[in-house]
Backbone as a chain_set.jsonl record, in Angstrom:
{"seq": "MLGPQTDGDAIDQPVLEAKPKRKILVLGSSHGRSIGQRLQKAMGDAYAVTSIFKPNADLSNVTGDIGKLCKGFSKEDQVVIVGGPGNSLERNLSYQIEKDLSDIAQKTSHTNVRFVGLLWRHDKPWINRCVREINLRLERSLVEVGAAHIDAIDVSSILRSEHTVHGLHLNPRGKDKLTRLIAESIKGRHIPVVMGVQNHFLG", "coords": {"N": [[34.583, 93.258, 57.965], [37.922, 93.598, 57.112], [39.174, 95.5, 54.427], [41.297, 95.229, 51.512], [44.733, 96.133, 51.949], [45.944, 99.413, 51.45], [48.21, 101.688, 49.766], [48.341, 103.772, 51.467], [48.127, 102.832, 54.031], [49.603, 102.44, 57.219], [52.392, 100.547, 58.225], [53.833, 98.991, 60.87], [57.172, 98.315, 61.362], [59.751, 96.413, 62.845], [62.615, 98.132, 63.996], [65.81, 97.506, 63.138], [68.9, 97.937, 64.359], [72.063, 98.115, 63.011], [74.789, 96.395, 64.353], [77.691, 98.016, 65.338], [80.792, 97.494, 63.664], [83.659, 95.872, 64.997], [86.871, 97.319, 65.209], [89.963, 96.72, 63.578], [93.271, 97.556, 63.339], [96.014, 97.126, 61.361], [99.386, 97.52, 61.556], [102.49, 97.639, 59.97], [105.781, 96.562, 58.826], [107.38, 95.419, 55.846], [106.709, 92.812, 56.42], [104.063, 92.938, 57.03], [102.639, 92.903, 54.712], [99.796, 91.946, 52.917], [98.715, 90.736, 55.167], [96.586, 92.06, 56.363], [94.379, 91.654, 54.604], [94.166, 88.886, 54.758], [93.609, 88.607, 57.474], [91.146, 89.897, 57.691], [89.508, 88.096, 56.339], [89.777, 85.898, 58.031], [88.664, 86.825, 60.443], [86.065, 87.63, 59.872], [82.796, 89.158, 59.146], [82.105, 90.689, 61.343], [84.118, 92.327, 61.984], [86.111, 95.138, 61.006], [88.827, 95.538, 59.091], [91.73, 97.441, 58.77], [94.692, 98.104, 57.013], [98.047, 99.136, 57.13], [101.142, 99.264, 55.749], [104.681, 99.673, 55.807], [107.297, 99.242, 53.889], [110.5, 98.052, 54.847], [110.633, 99.683, 57.078], [111.576, 100.852, 60.35], [110.679, 100.106, 63.817], [109.848, 102.466, 65.166], [109.09, 104.043, 63.044], [107.083, 102.528, 61.826], [105.104, 102.668, 63.792], [104.741, 105.357, 64.157], [102.515, 107.075, 63.745], [100.597, 106.013, 65.372], [99.027, 106.862, 67.564], [97.306, 108.828, 66.488], [96.036, 107.332, 64.494], [94.533, 105.413, 65.86], [92.8, 106.846, 67.395], [89.98, 106.98, 67.702], [89.388, 104.503, 68.729], [88.233, 101.816, 70.881], [88.023, 99.683, 73.805], [86.956, 97.547, 72.579], [88.242, 97.21, 70.266], [91.214, 96.628, 68.187], [94.752, 96.957, 67.782], [97.207, 95.798, 65.648], [100.554, 94.985, 65.487], [102.931, 94.301, 63.16], [106.001, 93.469, 62.488], [108.925, 95.584, 62.076], [110.544, 95.985, 64.48], [112.517, 94.171, 63.75], [113.831, 95.377, 61.608], [114.782, 97.588, 62.969], [116.596, 96.317, 64.642], [118.396, 95.188, 62.793], [119.664, 97.436, 61.829], [120.877, 98.354, 64.051], [122.524, 96.519, 66.216], [122.534, 96.762, 68.901], [120.07, 97.578, 69.596], [117.462, 98.858, 71.603], [114.42, 97.839, 72.666], [112.689, 98.78, 74.537], [112.139, 101.58, 74.783], [110.592, 102.18, 72.48], [108.401, 100.508, 73.0], [107.357, 101.645, 75.337], [106.474, 104.103, 74.367], [104.508, 103.27, 72.534], [102.734, 102.02, 74.313], [101.794, 104.182, 75.881], [100.337, 105.647, 74.013], [98.241, 104.018, 73.315], [96.606, 103.207, 75.374], [93.876, 103.217, 75.634], [92.82, 101.219, 74.143], [93.355, 97.958, 72.622], [96.332, 96.073, 72.01], [98.079, 93.947, 69.827], [101.12, 92.543, 69.63], [103.291, 91.379, 67.383], [105.851, 89.05, 67.734], [109.431, 89.08, 67.004], [110.437, 87.688, 63.932], [112.361, 84.814, 62.922], [115.538, 85.281, 61.351], [116.319, 83.899, 58.622], [117.827, 84.511, 56.474], [119.965, 85.88, 57.475], [121.393, 84.367, 59.67], [123.12, 84.851, 61.808], [122.11, 86.942, 63.21], [120.139, 85.977, 64.8], [120.59, 85.374, 67.497], [120.356, 87.84, 68.707], [117.728, 88.363, 67.981], [116.345, 86.462, 69.506], [116.939, 87.437, 72.059], [115.705, 89.976, 72.004], [113.013, 89.204, 71.757], [112.613, 87.954, 74.232], [113.027, 90.131, 75.913], [110.937, 91.701, 75.079], [108.6, 90.475, 76.15], [109.201, 90.772, 78.871], [109.433, 93.535, 79.112], [106.852, 94.48, 78.653], [105.574, 93.951, 81.011], [107.055, 95.541, 82.739], [106.583, 98.179, 81.856], [103.977, 98.444, 82.47], [102.008, 97.651, 80.665], [99.332, 96.348, 80.318], [97.437, 96.168, 78.388], [98.633, 95.356, 76.105], [99.485, 92.571, 74.232], [101.901, 90.118, 73.575], [102.626, 88.233, 70.684], [103.665, 85.051, 70.194], [105.816, 83.811, 67.792], [107.405, 81.668, 67.312], [106.715, 79.191, 66.396], [106.618, 79.253, 63.688], [107.985, 77.894, 60.844], [111.114, 77.173, 59.075], [110.456, 76.299, 56.529], [108.239, 77.77, 56.029], [109.005, 80.203, 55.279], [110.25, 82.37, 52.674], [112.435, 81.313, 49.963], [114.68, 82.911, 50.045], [114.694, 83.657, 52.72], [114.076, 85.817, 54.395], [111.406, 86.9, 54.393], [107.973, 85.783, 54.939], [106.44, 83.016, 53.288], [103.4, 82.265, 51.382], [102.194, 80.182, 52.919], [103.381, 80.584, 55.409], [102.434, 83.163, 55.982], [99.744, 82.609, 56.231], [99.793, 81.042, 58.555], [100.777, 82.923, 60.409], [98.686, 84.766, 60.332], [96.678, 83.185, 61.444], [97.665, 82.836, 64.043], [97.497, 85.473, 64.966], [94.717, 85.931, 64.773], [93.753, 83.997, 66.578], [94.836, 84.972, 68.924], [93.472, 87.415, 69.209], [90.882, 86.475, 69.493], [91.108, 85.226, 71.868], [92.093, 82.671, 72.052], [94.71, 81.927, 71.874], [97.414, 79.693, 71.562], [100.103, 78.847, 73.463], [103.51, 78.384, 72.378], [106.502, 76.428, 72.321], [109.776, 77.712, 72.275], [111.247, 77.456, 69.175], [110.137, 74.984, 68.649], [107.699, 73.187, 66.939], [104.245, 73.615, 67.502], [101.827, 71.266, 67.516], [99.126, 71.692, 67.645], [98.739, 73.911, 66.199], [99.277, 73.287, 63.637]], "CA": [[35.761, 92.615, 57.389], [38.849, 94.6, 56.615], [39.46, 95.429, 53.006], [42.709, 95.104, 51.164], [45.573, 97.227, 52.421], [46.335, 100.34, 50.394], [49.524, 102.291, 49.952], [48.289, 104.762, 52.54], [48.117, 102.19, 55.34], [50.904, 102.421, 57.898], [52.798, 99.225, 58.711], [54.932, 99.102, 61.817], [58.227, 97.323, 61.186], [60.796, 96.56, 63.865], [63.825, 98.807, 63.529], [66.993, 96.741, 63.515], [70.109, 98.74, 64.245], [73.24, 97.301, 62.738], [75.809, 96.469, 65.388], [78.931, 98.54, 64.742], [81.869, 96.515, 63.546], [84.874, 96.103, 65.77], [87.935, 97.784, 64.315], [91.32, 96.182, 63.702], [94.264, 98.299, 62.562], [97.274, 96.394, 61.214], [100.527, 98.368, 61.214], [103.633, 96.762, 59.794], [106.806, 96.741, 57.801], [107.054, 94.542, 54.714], [106.098, 91.585, 56.942], [102.623, 93.139, 57.118], [102.007, 92.85, 53.389], [98.685, 90.991, 52.718], [98.187, 90.218, 56.43], [95.29, 92.687, 56.599], [93.348, 90.957, 53.83], [94.01, 87.547, 55.33], [92.979, 88.723, 58.788], [89.739, 90.22, 57.465], [88.838, 86.838, 56.0], [89.779, 85.027, 59.205], [87.848, 87.377, 61.524], [84.675, 87.688, 59.453], [82.115, 90.431, 58.912], [81.923, 91.459, 62.578], [85.294, 93.18, 62.136], [86.569, 95.935, 59.868], [90.289, 95.547, 59.183], [92.49, 98.409, 57.982], [96.102, 97.714, 57.038], [99.036, 100.096, 56.64], [102.489, 98.719, 55.918], [105.77, 100.508, 55.309], [108.444, 98.364, 53.634], [111.826, 98.385, 55.393], [110.539, 100.664, 58.166], [111.857, 100.373, 61.699], [109.476, 100.11, 64.651], [109.392, 103.831, 65.446], [108.446, 104.533, 61.822], [105.842, 101.755, 61.671], [104.101, 103.09, 64.784], [104.855, 106.796, 64.368], [101.2, 107.736, 63.757], [99.66, 105.087, 66.011], [98.079, 107.59, 68.402], [96.312, 109.467, 65.623], [95.296, 106.327, 63.727], [93.585, 104.662, 66.703], [92.199, 107.819, 68.308], [88.582, 106.668, 67.959], [89.243, 103.103, 69.116], [87.817, 101.518, 72.246], [88.491, 98.38, 74.271], [86.4, 96.529, 71.689], [89.032, 97.241, 69.035], [92.561, 96.068, 68.27], [95.853, 97.366, 66.913], [98.148, 94.688, 65.464], [101.85, 95.455, 64.987], [103.601, 93.181, 62.482], [107.274, 93.881, 61.901], [109.477, 96.877, 62.454], [111.713, 95.827, 65.35], [113.568, 93.446, 63.04], [114.598, 96.379, 60.866], [115.501, 98.373, 63.978], [117.705, 95.489, 65.105], [119.383, 95.029, 61.727], [120.418, 98.687, 61.706], [121.609, 98.585, 65.298], [122.459, 95.272, 66.981], [122.35, 97.125, 70.311], [118.74, 98.19, 69.659], [116.697, 98.691, 72.837], [113.003, 97.899, 72.289], [111.89, 99.317, 75.64], [111.682, 102.952, 74.528], [109.485, 102.117, 71.519], [107.247, 99.897, 73.661], [106.788, 102.625, 76.26], [105.767, 105.089, 73.552], [103.304, 102.604, 72.022], [101.83, 101.786, 75.44], [101.178, 105.447, 76.283], [99.423, 106.138, 72.979], [97.192, 103.031, 73.015], [96.049, 102.701, 76.633], [92.417, 103.191, 75.533], [92.399, 100.116, 73.275], [94.145, 96.736, 72.786], [97.41, 95.927, 71.036], [98.71, 92.632, 69.634], [102.463, 92.827, 69.129], [103.879, 90.152, 66.842], [107.267, 88.929, 68.047], [110.36, 89.098, 65.877], [110.591, 86.434, 63.194], [113.736, 84.381, 62.696], [116.187, 85.77, 60.144], [116.99, 82.776, 57.962], [118.776, 85.066, 55.511], [121.129, 86.328, 58.248], [121.214, 83.611, 60.915], [123.937, 85.357, 62.91], [121.33, 87.942, 63.951], [119.084, 85.325, 65.579], [120.863, 85.482, 68.928], [119.758, 89.118, 69.108], [116.28, 88.211, 67.827], [115.868, 85.745, 70.692], [117.044, 88.337, 73.206], [114.662, 91.005, 71.886], [111.721, 88.579, 72.053], [112.536, 87.775, 75.684], [112.886, 91.461, 76.51], [109.596, 92.172, 74.731], [107.676, 89.976, 77.175], [109.561, 91.365, 80.162], [109.191, 94.977, 79.075], [105.416, 94.75, 78.732], [105.247, 93.953, 82.437], [107.742, 96.66, 83.387], [105.973, 99.467, 81.503], [102.578, 98.412, 82.87], [101.201, 97.62, 79.439], [98.439, 95.193, 80.378], [96.59, 96.149, 77.19], [99.436, 94.867, 74.986], [99.834, 91.153, 74.283], [102.899, 89.677, 72.6], [102.266, 87.008, 69.968], [104.835, 84.204, 69.977], [105.836, 83.303, 66.41], [108.478, 80.687, 67.194], [106.221, 77.974, 65.732], [106.723, 79.42, 62.232], [109.133, 77.093, 60.447], [111.933, 77.617, 57.935], [109.717, 75.981, 55.301], [107.173, 78.754, 55.885], [109.658, 81.422, 54.795], [110.673, 82.317, 51.274], [113.749, 80.703, 49.744], [115.672, 83.888, 50.508], [114.741, 83.481, 54.161], [113.7, 86.991, 55.183], [109.956, 87.064, 54.498], [107.136, 84.589, 54.976], [105.75, 82.624, 52.064], [101.953, 82.247, 51.649], [101.864, 79.283, 54.026], [103.789, 81.258, 56.632], [101.51, 84.269, 56.232], [98.499, 82.019, 56.729], [99.986, 80.663, 59.956], [100.86, 84.148, 61.201], [97.323, 85.293, 60.428], [95.943, 82.352, 62.394], [98.148, 83.171, 65.382], [96.928, 86.778, 65.327], [93.271, 85.762, 64.969], [93.541, 83.246, 67.815], [95.155, 85.867, 70.034], [92.366, 88.37, 69.34], [89.697, 85.758, 69.957], [91.367, 84.668, 73.189], [92.38, 81.24, 71.99], [96.115, 81.761, 71.494], [98.041, 78.525, 72.166], [101.54, 79.106, 73.581], [104.397, 77.414, 71.751], [107.845, 76.386, 72.881], [110.737, 78.327, 71.367], [111.928, 76.595, 68.219], [109.473, 73.694, 68.5], [106.366, 73.365, 66.363], [103.105, 73.184, 68.289], [101.007, 70.54, 66.547], [97.772, 72.22, 67.652], [98.685, 74.998, 65.235], [99.534, 72.757, 62.3]], "C": [[36.653, 93.699, 56.783], [39.101, 94.403, 55.139], [40.946, 95.302, 52.76], [43.484, 96.343, 51.59], [46.001, 98.102, 51.253], [47.702, 100.927, 50.71], [49.537, 103.277, 51.113], [48.3, 104.163, 53.923], [49.528, 102.178, 55.937], [51.188, 101.027, 58.423], [53.99, 99.417, 59.636], [55.925, 97.959, 61.586], [59.257, 97.51, 62.297], [62.038, 97.211, 63.261], [65.038, 98.043, 64.054], [68.23, 97.61, 63.291], [71.308, 97.825, 64.04], [74.269, 97.503, 63.848], [77.1, 96.978, 64.766], [80.031, 97.488, 64.737], [83.025, 96.893, 64.467], [86.007, 96.42, 64.801], [89.256, 97.084, 64.63], [92.222, 96.989, 62.779], [95.557, 97.499, 62.546], [98.348, 97.375, 60.758], [101.749, 97.476, 61.063], [104.672, 97.266, 58.827], [106.417, 95.84, 56.636], [106.464, 93.215, 55.173], [104.575, 91.709, 57.005], [101.894, 93.054, 55.794], [101.023, 91.675, 53.303], [98.129, 90.4, 54.015], [96.8, 90.803, 56.708], [94.161, 91.979, 55.884], [93.086, 89.563, 54.394], [93.271, 87.601, 56.666], [91.504, 89.076, 58.665], [88.943, 88.959, 57.167], [88.728, 85.932, 57.219], [88.818, 85.509, 60.288], [86.382, 87.51, 61.154], [84.089, 89.089, 59.435], [81.898, 91.27, 60.169], [83.069, 92.441, 62.802], [85.559, 93.951, 60.853], [88.074, 96.122, 60.016], [90.874, 96.599, 58.242], [93.966, 98.072, 58.121], [96.975, 98.811, 56.436], [100.412, 99.472, 56.835], [103.504, 99.6, 55.21], [107.002, 99.631, 55.116], [109.742, 98.933, 54.207], [111.801, 99.393, 56.537], [110.941, 100.045, 59.498], [110.614, 100.58, 62.565], [108.96, 101.521, 64.918], [108.691, 104.445, 64.244], [107.111, 103.836, 61.6], [104.743, 102.308, 62.574], [104.093, 104.602, 65.02], [103.527, 107.524, 64.483], [100.157, 106.939, 64.533], [98.622, 105.812, 66.862], [96.958, 108.215, 67.6], [95.431, 108.433, 64.938], [94.272, 105.572, 64.569], [92.874, 105.573, 67.705], [90.762, 107.466, 68.667], [88.33, 105.237, 68.394], [88.776, 102.989, 70.564], [88.419, 100.17, 72.651], [87.875, 97.228, 73.481], [87.27, 96.342, 70.448], [90.459, 96.76, 69.282], [93.515, 96.806, 67.338], [96.822, 96.193, 66.85], [99.428, 95.245, 64.849], [102.627, 94.263, 64.453], [104.889, 93.691, 61.843], [107.655, 95.291, 62.292], [110.686, 96.723, 63.35], [112.845, 95.046, 64.699], [114.451, 94.384, 62.24], [115.389, 97.275, 61.821], [116.751, 97.621, 64.43], [118.794, 95.356, 64.05], [120.254, 96.28, 61.595], [121.243, 98.997, 62.946], [121.471, 97.343, 66.174], [122.345, 95.523, 68.483], [120.981, 97.764, 70.549], [118.033, 97.839, 70.965], [115.212, 98.886, 72.514], [112.157, 98.626, 73.334], [111.337, 100.714, 75.366], [110.498, 102.968, 73.568], [108.233, 101.542, 72.165], [106.566, 100.879, 74.609], [105.969, 103.666, 75.506], [104.457, 104.515, 73.016], [102.277, 102.448, 73.138], [101.093, 103.06, 75.838], [100.111, 105.903, 75.291], [98.238, 105.205, 72.718], [96.486, 102.516, 74.261], [94.532, 102.561, 76.593], [91.906, 102.022, 74.688], [93.262, 98.889, 73.558], [95.188, 96.649, 71.683], [97.898, 94.481, 71.022], [100.049, 92.883, 68.944], [103.1, 91.516, 68.688], [105.378, 90.142, 67.136], [108.138, 88.925, 66.8], [110.461, 87.714, 65.252], [112.072, 86.106, 63.046], [114.252, 84.932, 61.371], [116.975, 84.624, 59.507], [117.951, 83.247, 56.876], [120.066, 85.522, 56.193], [121.09, 85.657, 59.623], [122.04, 84.117, 62.086], [123.205, 86.413, 63.735], [120.38, 87.278, 64.95], [119.343, 85.3, 67.082], [120.235, 86.77, 69.473], [118.236, 89.076, 68.993], [115.696, 87.535, 69.059], [115.877, 86.663, 71.913], [115.955, 89.406, 73.177], [113.295, 90.419, 72.219], [111.544, 88.359, 73.552], [112.336, 89.119, 76.385], [111.527, 92.067, 76.207], [108.602, 91.757, 75.802], [107.935, 90.665, 78.516], [109.201, 92.848, 80.215], [107.718, 95.317, 79.203], [104.944, 94.763, 80.177], [105.819, 95.2, 83.098], [107.097, 98.009, 83.08], [104.487, 99.508, 81.852], [101.618, 98.38, 81.708], [100.305, 96.387, 79.412], [97.569, 95.078, 79.136], [97.347, 95.667, 75.954], [99.782, 93.404, 75.209], [100.855, 90.845, 73.203], [102.446, 88.363, 71.979], [103.542, 86.246, 69.638], [104.77, 83.601, 68.575], [106.906, 82.239, 66.214], [108.019, 79.371, 66.571], [106.301, 78.07, 64.213], [108.049, 78.832, 61.761], [109.918, 77.715, 59.297], [111.194, 77.397, 56.625], [108.569, 76.943, 55.045], [107.719, 80.153, 55.593], [109.97, 81.267, 53.31], [112.044, 81.65, 51.181], [114.846, 81.621, 50.262], [115.816, 83.866, 52.02], [114.349, 84.664, 55.012], [112.202, 87.047, 55.439], [109.23, 85.722, 54.56], [106.576, 84.299, 53.596], [104.253, 82.556, 52.373], [101.548, 81.337, 52.803], [102.225, 79.927, 55.37], [102.878, 82.417, 56.989], [100.168, 83.757, 56.751], [98.637, 81.625, 58.196], [100.053, 81.898, 60.847], [99.478, 84.759, 61.389], [96.519, 84.505, 61.446], [96.375, 82.645, 63.833], [97.564, 84.5, 65.863], [95.441, 86.639, 65.641], [92.976, 85.032, 66.269], [93.839, 84.109, 69.035], [94.016, 86.856, 70.275], [91.125, 87.697, 69.916], [89.904, 85.093, 71.316], [91.655, 83.194, 73.194], [93.823, 80.991, 71.565], [96.72, 80.589, 72.254], [99.539, 78.778, 72.258], [102.355, 78.015, 72.899], [105.769, 77.521, 72.387], [108.827, 76.904, 71.847], [111.408, 77.287, 70.476], [111.276, 75.252, 67.994], [108.069, 73.917, 67.968], [105.309, 72.854, 67.322], [102.104, 72.548, 67.337], [99.54, 70.946, 66.591], [97.609, 73.301, 66.601], [98.936, 74.526, 63.822], [100.944, 73.016, 61.843]], "O": [[36.199, 94.579, 56.053], [39.227, 93.276, 54.661], [41.748, 95.272, 53.694], [42.956, 97.455, 51.59], [46.375, 97.598, 50.194], [48.27, 100.692, 51.776], [50.588, 103.584, 51.674], [48.463, 104.887, 54.904], [50.511, 101.935, 55.237], [50.309, 100.394, 59.008], [55.028, 99.941, 59.23], [55.554, 96.786, 61.613], [59.595, 98.64, 62.649], [62.452, 96.876, 62.151], [65.257, 97.952, 65.262], [68.554, 97.965, 62.158], [71.531, 96.884, 64.802], [74.578, 98.631, 64.23], [77.558, 96.428, 63.765], [80.176, 96.704, 65.675], [83.32, 98.069, 64.681], [86.084, 95.855, 63.711], [89.613, 96.886, 65.792], [91.965, 97.092, 61.58], [96.132, 97.224, 63.599], [98.23, 97.986, 59.696], [102.02, 96.644, 61.929], [104.476, 98.25, 58.114], [105.238, 95.532, 56.463], [105.782, 92.55, 54.393], [103.872, 90.699, 57.03], [100.666, 93.124, 55.753], [101.392, 90.536, 53.589], [97.165, 89.636, 53.971], [95.933, 90.107, 57.236], [93.108, 91.727, 56.47], [91.942, 89.12, 54.492], [92.422, 86.758, 56.956], [90.691, 88.601, 59.458], [87.839, 88.775, 57.68], [87.707, 85.274, 57.419], [88.216, 84.69, 60.982], [85.528, 87.504, 62.04], [84.786, 90.076, 59.674], [81.543, 92.444, 60.07], [83.006, 93.284, 63.697], [85.267, 93.476, 59.755], [88.539, 96.781, 60.946], [90.544, 96.634, 57.057], [94.44, 97.786, 59.22], [96.675, 99.344, 55.367], [100.806, 99.182, 57.965], [103.227, 100.19, 54.166], [107.685, 99.309, 56.089], [110.039, 100.12, 54.072], [112.851, 99.906, 56.926], [110.685, 98.868, 59.75], [109.622, 101.153, 62.115], [107.75, 101.745, 64.896], [107.797, 105.276, 64.404], [106.125, 104.473, 61.229], [103.587, 102.404, 62.164], [103.495, 105.071, 65.989], [103.417, 108.491, 65.237], [98.959, 107.166, 64.369], [97.456, 105.417, 66.88], [95.792, 108.141, 67.987], [94.222, 108.628, 64.812], [93.247, 105.135, 64.046], [92.404, 105.111, 68.745], [90.359, 107.632, 69.818], [87.182, 104.795, 68.427], [88.902, 103.923, 71.357], [89.225, 99.595, 71.92], [88.23, 96.068, 73.689], [87.051, 95.415, 69.669], [90.863, 96.518, 70.42], [93.134, 97.227, 66.245], [97.215, 95.654, 67.885], [99.387, 95.901, 63.809], [102.943, 93.332, 65.193], [104.854, 94.283, 60.765], [106.836, 96.078, 62.767], [111.751, 97.258, 63.042], [114.009, 95.234, 65.052], [115.669, 94.215, 62.194], [116.517, 97.671, 61.526], [117.823, 98.208, 64.582], [119.981, 95.404, 64.371], [121.442, 96.185, 61.285], [122.182, 99.792, 62.903], [120.433, 97.133, 66.801], [122.087, 94.595, 69.249], [120.759, 98.409, 71.573], [118.005, 96.681, 71.38], [114.799, 99.981, 72.131], [111.034, 99.041, 73.045], [110.182, 100.995, 75.687], [109.517, 103.676, 73.797], [107.127, 102.022, 71.915], [105.338, 100.936, 74.674], [104.894, 104.063, 75.956], [103.423, 105.183, 73.039], [101.091, 102.71, 72.937], [99.892, 103.021, 76.105], [99.099, 106.48, 75.687], [97.325, 105.566, 71.977], [95.826, 101.478, 74.203], [93.956, 101.862, 77.427], [90.696, 101.852, 74.534], [93.847, 98.792, 74.637], [94.957, 97.096, 70.559], [98.103, 93.872, 72.072], [100.097, 93.374, 67.816], [103.409, 90.653, 69.51], [106.086, 91.101, 66.829], [107.642, 88.783, 65.682], [110.559, 86.704, 65.95], [112.924, 86.995, 63.045], [113.507, 85.038, 60.396], [118.147, 84.413, 59.818], [118.792, 82.479, 56.41], [121.129, 85.548, 55.573], [120.789, 86.308, 60.625], [121.704, 83.847, 63.239], [123.636, 86.744, 64.84], [119.869, 87.944, 65.85], [118.397, 85.211, 67.864], [119.659, 86.781, 70.561], [117.533, 89.678, 69.805], [114.678, 87.975, 69.594], [114.934, 86.663, 72.703], [115.35, 89.708, 74.205], [112.497, 91.068, 72.895], [110.452, 88.553, 74.084], [111.564, 89.22, 77.338], [111.016, 92.864, 76.994], [107.846, 92.587, 76.307], [107.004, 91.086, 79.202], [108.724, 93.347, 81.234], [107.369, 96.336, 79.798], [104.022, 95.499, 80.528], [105.155, 95.84, 83.914], [107.064, 98.889, 83.941], [103.809, 100.494, 81.563], [100.552, 98.995, 81.746], [100.492, 95.492, 78.587], [97.022, 94.011, 78.857], [96.769, 95.579, 74.871], [100.312, 93.04, 76.258], [100.699, 91.257, 72.053], [101.941, 87.483, 72.676], [104.395, 86.735, 68.896], [103.784, 82.956, 68.216], [107.279, 81.935, 65.08], [108.85, 78.522, 66.251], [106.076, 77.078, 63.519], [109.113, 79.234, 62.232], [109.459, 78.647, 58.638], [111.292, 78.215, 55.71], [107.985, 76.936, 53.961], [106.995, 81.146, 55.652], [109.951, 80.161, 52.771], [112.722, 81.451, 52.188], [115.825, 81.161, 50.849], [116.915, 84.033, 52.549], [114.29, 84.545, 56.235], [111.773, 87.223, 56.58], [109.803, 84.671, 54.27], [106.275, 85.214, 52.829], [103.865, 82.768, 53.521], [100.658, 81.68, 53.58], [101.474, 79.827, 56.34], [102.578, 82.635, 58.163], [99.537, 84.386, 57.6], [97.722, 81.84, 58.991], [99.454, 81.92, 61.923], [99.14, 85.217, 62.481], [95.762, 85.084, 62.225], [95.54, 82.696, 64.735], [97.184, 84.633, 67.026], [94.96, 87.16, 66.647], [92.049, 85.402, 66.99], [93.172, 83.99, 70.062], [93.639, 87.103, 71.421], [90.409, 88.283, 70.728], [88.987, 84.471, 71.853], [91.488, 82.527, 74.215], [94.126, 79.961, 70.964], [96.556, 80.497, 73.471], [100.194, 78.914, 71.224], [101.938, 76.858, 72.851], [106.147, 78.564, 72.921], [108.722, 76.569, 70.667], [112.054, 76.358, 70.962], [111.795, 74.443, 67.226], [107.33, 74.749, 68.493], [105.459, 71.775, 67.896], [101.586, 73.219, 66.444], [98.777, 70.598, 65.69], [96.497, 73.586, 66.157], [98.814, 75.317, 62.886], [101.314, 72.63, 60.735]]}, "num_chains": 1, "name": "protein.A"}
């Protein structure tokens, strides 16, 4: 009969290797404020979310370091771009998004990118004709530059009531909806919405 086990006895234990977390990098202008924290909560512990936002930055500034920041990423990881082209457009109503998209595509071909479309400018509604045009060109340009690893996220379901009173930024409810749209896109369950019409599947 075996005696009691002593401290010197060896016990084989299965070695469980922790699965590395998938990485999500959120790059944005002021629209990106608090989106990283919200997205971390929405995606859960299997993901590690890092957020960098630059208030009032245009798209080239928002994504200026994108190649360096996602150097160690793989196809299991994601870069999310929230804001930037709106500031580019405000400073130049003839802004061409294609050049910035081509630069982003070249620097991120080894991973995945979720590009949030331009939000409506309720503070300056006369700009919205250009916003609509840029959003249409965004989708078209991704095909033209061969950027199969970049997906555009349609934000036309975000309502006026989900913006601040001023009309430029999203309020907490709007940020929650934007976070949900991003999370659904990453998880492959993004539900397309019709321009200017709320999709009731999204709330």
